[in-house]
Amino acid sequence: MSTFVFLFYSLVFCSEIRIASLDPASSQLLIALNLHNLVVTADDLSHSLPQLKDVATSSKGLVVDYEKLLQMRVSHVVAYDLGFTSLEPKLHQLEIDLILLKNQKVTDLVMNLESLNTRFQAKSNLYIQSIKEQIAALPKVQKNTSYVLQIDYSPNYVAGNNNYLDDGLKYCGLKNTVKTKGYPVWGKEEILKSQVDYVFIMSDVIKKHGKKTVTNYWLELVPGAKIKTIDADEFSRLTPSFLHSLQKLCDSLKP
C-alpha cells in the first residue's frame, strides 16, 4: 500500500510541476540536475540545448508572454536575478511561483543548485557535492596580480568588483583593478592610472571589433600588460560550464 501511495504522489508531483526557464543559465542548471523533463518552455537560446528541443519560447529579454505561460499551465518560472524581479507581482497574480537565482559569487552556483534540488526533489546531492569539490580545487596560481576584464569595447565596459566574474578570478589569485561595483565604463584616463598585469577580453568583443584593434588599444595604454581572450559563451553565465572554464583559465596562468 505504501508503494502505491508513493507512486501516486510521484505522479501527482510530476504532473503539477511545469517549469518555464527565462534565461540560458537557468536552463543549464535545470539540465544539470536532470530536471529537463519538467521544463515545458525555455528561453530563446533553447535551440543550443539538445535536452530541451521542441520547446516553445516563453520570453525575449524582459518581455514575457503571460498568456503562453497560462496556456502551457506553467507552475514555476526560474530565472537569474537580472531584472526579472519586476515580474513577481504579475506571476503571483497568476499563481505562478517565481524562483530567482543569485549570480554574484561563485558559491551562488552551489546555492542555486541546492535550492532547485530541494524544490523539485531532483535527488542530485552527489552532483552538487562534486561542484563543491571543483570550487575547492580551483588553483590559486597568482599572487597580487592585477587585472581588468573588458566586456564591451564601445564604450569600454569593464567588470567591477561585485559580480561572479570578479569573485571567480579571485580564486586564481587575481586582484581586480576596478574598484567600483557593477560594470562601469572605463575611459583612457582610468586605464592610464591603473597598473594592470593582465587584460582579459571577452571573445565577442574581439569578434566584433577585431583582435588587432582591441589589442593595440590596450597595449598602447598599458604596454606591459598580458592580453588574454576568454570565451564569452562560457564566462557570461554562472553555470557548471563556467566553473570548468575558470579552472582552465587558472591553469593557463601558472607561472
Coordinates of C-alpha atoms in Angstrom, one line a residue:
M1 CA 0.0 0.0 0.0
S2 CA 2.8 2.4 0.9
T3 CA 4.4 1.7 -2.5
F4 CA 1.2 2.6 -4.2
V5 CA 0.9 5.9 -2.2
F6 CA 4.5 6.8 -3.1
L7 CA 3.9 6.1 -6.8
F8 CA 0.6 8.1 -6.8
Y9 CA 2.4 11.0 -5.0
S10 CA 5.2 11.0 -7.5
L11 CA 2.8 11.1 -10.5
V12 CA 0.8 13.9 -9.0
F13 CA 4.0 15.8 -8.1
C14 CA 5.5 15.5 -11.6
S15 CA 2.2 16.4 -13.3
E16 CA 1.8 19.6 -11.3
I17 CA 5.4 20.8 -11.8
R18 CA 5.7 22.6 -15.1
I19 CA 8.7 24.9 -15.3
A20 CA 9.4 27.9 -17.6
S21 CA 13.1 28.9 -17.8
L22 CA 13.6 32.6 -18.7
D23 CA 17.3 32.6 -19.4
P24 CA 20.0 30.2 -20.8
A25 CA 21.8 29.8 -17.5
S26 CA 18.7 28.7 -15.6
S27 CA 18.0 26.1 -18.4
Q28 CA 21.6 24.7 -18.0
L29 CA 21.1 24.3 -14.2
L30 CA 17.9 22.5 -14.7
I31 CA 19.5 20.2 -17.2
A32 CA 22.5 19.6 -14.9
L33 CA 20.0 18.4 -12.2
N34 CA 18.2 16.2 -14.7
L35 CA 15.0 18.3 -14.4
H36 CA 14.6 19.0 -18.1
N37 CA 11.6 16.7 -18.3
L38 CA 9.8 19.2 -16.1
V39 CA 10.7 22.1 -18.4
V40 CA 7.8 22.9 -20.7
T41 CA 9.1 26.1 -22.2
A42 CA 12.5 27.8 -22.2
D43 CA 14.4 30.9 -23.3
D44 CA 15.3 31.9 -26.9
L45 CA 18.6 30.0 -26.7
S46 CA 16.9 26.7 -26.0
H47 CA 18.0 25.5 -29.5
S48 CA 21.5 25.2 -28.2
L49 CA 20.4 22.8 -25.5
P50 CA 19.6 19.4 -27.1
Q51 CA 17.8 18.2 -24.0
L52 CA 15.2 21.0 -24.4
K53 CA 14.5 20.5 -28.1
D54 CA 11.0 21.3 -29.4
V55 CA 10.1 23.6 -26.5
A56 CA 8.3 26.9 -27.1
T57 CA 9.7 30.3 -26.3
S58 CA 8.5 32.0 -23.2
S59 CA 10.4 35.2 -23.2
K60 CA 12.8 37.5 -25.0
G61 CA 14.6 39.8 -22.7
L62 CA 12.1 41.0 -20.1
V63 CA 9.1 40.6 -22.4
V64 CA 7.2 37.6 -21.1
D65 CA 4.2 36.1 -22.8
Y66 CA 1.9 35.5 -19.8
E67 CA -0.8 34.1 -21.9
K68 CA 1.5 31.4 -23.2
L69 CA 2.6 30.6 -19.6
L70 CA -1.1 30.1 -18.7
Q71 CA -1.8 28.0 -21.9
M72 CA 1.1 25.8 -21.0
R73 CA -0.1 25.5 -17.4
V74 CA 3.3 26.7 -16.1
S75 CA 3.6 26.3 -12.3
H76 CA 7.1 27.7 -11.7
V77 CA 9.2 30.3 -13.5
V78 CA 13.0 30.0 -13.0
A79 CA 15.4 32.9 -13.8
Y80 CA 18.6 34.5 -12.7
D81 CA 18.0 37.7 -10.8
L82 CA 18.8 40.1 -13.7
G83 CA 15.8 42.3 -13.7
F84 CA 13.2 39.6 -13.5
T85 CA 12.1 40.7 -10.0
S86 CA 9.7 43.1 -11.7
L87 CA 7.7 40.0 -13.0
E88 CA 6.9 38.8 -9.5
P89 CA 3.6 40.7 -8.9
K90 CA 2.0 39.6 -12.2
L91 CA 3.2 36.0 -11.7
H92 CA 1.9 35.9 -8.2
Q93 CA -1.5 37.1 -9.5
L94 CA -1.4 34.2 -12.0
E95 CA -0.5 31.8 -9.1
I96 CA 2.9 31.0 -10.7
D97 CA 5.9 30.8 -8.4
L98 CA 9.0 32.8 -9.4
I99 CA 12.3 31.3 -8.4
L100 CA 15.1 33.8 -8.7
L101 CA 18.7 32.6 -8.7
K102 CA 21.7 34.5 -7.5
N103 CA 24.8 35.3 -9.5
Q104 CA 27.2 37.5 -7.5
K105 CA 29.6 34.8 -6.2
V106 CA 30.9 31.5 -7.4
T107 CA 29.4 29.8 -4.4
D108 CA 26.0 31.1 -5.5
L109 CA 26.2 28.3 -8.1
V110 CA 26.1 25.8 -5.3
M111 CA 23.3 27.6 -3.5
N112 CA 21.2 27.7 -6.7
L113 CA 21.7 24.1 -7.4
E114 CA 20.8 23.1 -3.8
S115 CA 17.7 25.3 -4.0
L116 CA 16.5 23.8 -7.2
N117 CA 17.4 20.3 -6.0
T118 CA 15.3 20.7 -2.9
R119 CA 12.4 22.5 -4.5
F120 CA 12.0 19.9 -7.3
Q121 CA 13.2 16.8 -5.5
A122 CA 16.0 16.2 -8.0
K123 CA 18.0 13.9 -5.7
S124 CA 21.3 15.2 -7.2
N125 CA 23.2 15.6 -3.9
L126 CA 26.3 13.7 -5.3
Y127 CA 26.4 16.0 -8.3
I128 CA 26.2 19.1 -6.1
Q129 CA 29.0 17.7 -3.9
S130 CA 31.2 17.3 -7.0
I131 CA 30.6 21.0 -7.8
K132 CA 31.7 22.0 -4.3
E133 CA 34.8 19.9 -4.7
Q134 CA 35.6 21.6 -8.1
I135 CA 35.4 25.0 -6.4
A136 CA 37.6 23.9 -3.5
A137 CA 40.2 22.6 -6.1
L138 CA 40.5 25.8 -8.1
P139 CA 44.2 26.5 -8.2
K140 CA 45.4 29.8 -6.8
V141 CA 48.2 30.3 -9.3
Q142 CA 48.9 34.0 -9.0
K143 CA 49.6 36.3 -6.1
N144 CA 49.0 40.1 -6.0
T145 CA 48.5 40.1 -9.8
S146 CA 46.1 42.8 -11.1
Y147 CA 43.8 42.5 -14.0
V148 CA 40.9 44.3 -15.8
L149 CA 38.2 42.4 -17.7
Q150 CA 36.7 44.1 -20.7
I151 CA 33.1 43.0 -21.6
D152 CA 32.5 45.6 -24.3
Y153 CA 34.6 47.9 -26.4
S154 CA 32.4 50.9 -27.3
P155 CA 32.2 52.2 -24.7
N156 CA 34.7 50.4 -22.5
Y157 CA 32.6 48.4 -20.2
V158 CA 34.6 46.5 -17.6
A159 CA 33.8 44.1 -14.8
G160 CA 33.6 45.7 -11.4
N161 CA 34.1 44.1 -8.1
N162 CA 30.6 42.9 -7.2
N163 CA 29.9 40.0 -9.6
Y164 CA 30.7 36.3 -10.0
L165 CA 33.4 37.1 -12.7
D166 CA 35.4 39.2 -10.2
D167 CA 34.8 36.6 -7.5
G168 CA 35.8 33.7 -9.7
L169 CA 39.1 35.3 -10.8
K170 CA 39.9 35.8 -7.1
Y171 CA 40.2 32.0 -6.9
C172 CA 43.0 32.2 -9.4
G173 CA 44.8 34.7 -7.0
L174 CA 44.0 37.7 -9.2
K175 CA 43.1 41.2 -8.0
N176 CA 40.6 43.4 -9.8
T177 CA 42.0 46.8 -10.7
V178 CA 38.4 48.2 -10.9
K179 CA 37.2 49.3 -7.5
T180 CA 33.6 50.2 -8.3
K181 CA 30.6 47.8 -8.4
G182 CA 28.7 46.6 -11.4
Y183 CA 30.0 47.1 -14.9
P184 CA 31.4 50.7 -15.2
V185 CA 32.7 52.5 -18.2
W186 CA 36.5 53.0 -18.2
G187 CA 37.9 55.9 -20.2
K188 CA 41.6 56.3 -21.2
E189 CA 42.3 58.3 -18.0
E190 CA 41.3 55.4 -15.7
I191 CA 43.3 52.9 -17.8
L192 CA 46.4 55.1 -17.8
K193 CA 46.2 55.5 -14.0
S194 CA 45.9 51.8 -13.4
Q195 CA 48.7 49.2 -13.0
V196 CA 47.4 46.2 -14.9
D197 CA 49.2 42.9 -15.2
Y198 CA 46.5 41.1 -17.3
V199 CA 43.8 42.4 -19.6
F200 CA 41.1 39.8 -20.2
I201 CA 38.8 40.5 -23.1
M202 CA 35.6 38.7 -23.9
S203 CA 35.7 36.9 -27.2
D204 CA 32.6 38.6 -28.6
V205 CA 34.4 41.9 -28.2
I206 CA 37.3 40.5 -30.3
K207 CA 34.8 39.1 -32.9
K208 CA 33.0 42.5 -33.2
H209 CA 36.0 44.9 -33.4
G210 CA 38.9 42.7 -34.4
K211 CA 41.7 41.3 -32.3
K212 CA 44.3 43.8 -33.7
T213 CA 42.2 46.9 -33.0
V214 CA 41.3 45.9 -29.4
T215 CA 44.8 44.5 -28.5
N216 CA 46.6 47.6 -29.9
Y217 CA 44.3 49.8 -27.9
W218 CA 45.2 48.2 -24.6
L219 CA 48.9 47.8 -25.4
E220 CA 49.2 51.5 -26.2
L221 CA 47.8 52.4 -22.8
V222 CA 49.3 49.6 -20.6
P223 CA 52.3 48.3 -22.7
G224 CA 53.4 45.8 -20.1
A225 CA 50.1 44.0 -19.7
K226 CA 49.5 40.5 -21.0
I227 CA 46.4 40.3 -23.2
K228 CA 44.2 37.1 -23.0
T229 CA 40.9 36.4 -24.7
I230 CA 38.3 34.5 -22.7
D231 CA 35.3 32.7 -24.2
A232 CA 32.2 34.9 -23.8
D233 CA 29.7 32.0 -24.0
E234 CA 31.5 30.1 -21.2
F235 CA 32.0 33.1 -18.9
S236 CA 28.8 35.0 -19.4
R237 CA 26.7 32.7 -17.3
L238 CA 27.1 31.3 -13.8
T239 CA 26.8 27.6 -14.7
P240 CA 28.8 24.4 -14.2
S241 CA 30.5 25.1 -17.6
F242 CA 31.7 28.5 -16.2
L243 CA 33.4 26.6 -13.4
H244 CA 35.1 24.3 -15.8
S245 CA 36.3 27.3 -17.9
L246 CA 37.5 29.1 -14.8
Q247 CA 39.6 26.0 -13.9
K248 CA 41.2 26.1 -17.4
L249 CA 41.9 29.8 -17.2
C250 CA 43.5 29.4 -13.7
D251 CA 45.7 26.6 -15.1
S252 CA 46.7 28.7 -18.1
L253 CA 48.0 31.5 -15.8
K254 CA 50.5 29.3 -13.9
P255 CA 54.0 30.9 -13.9

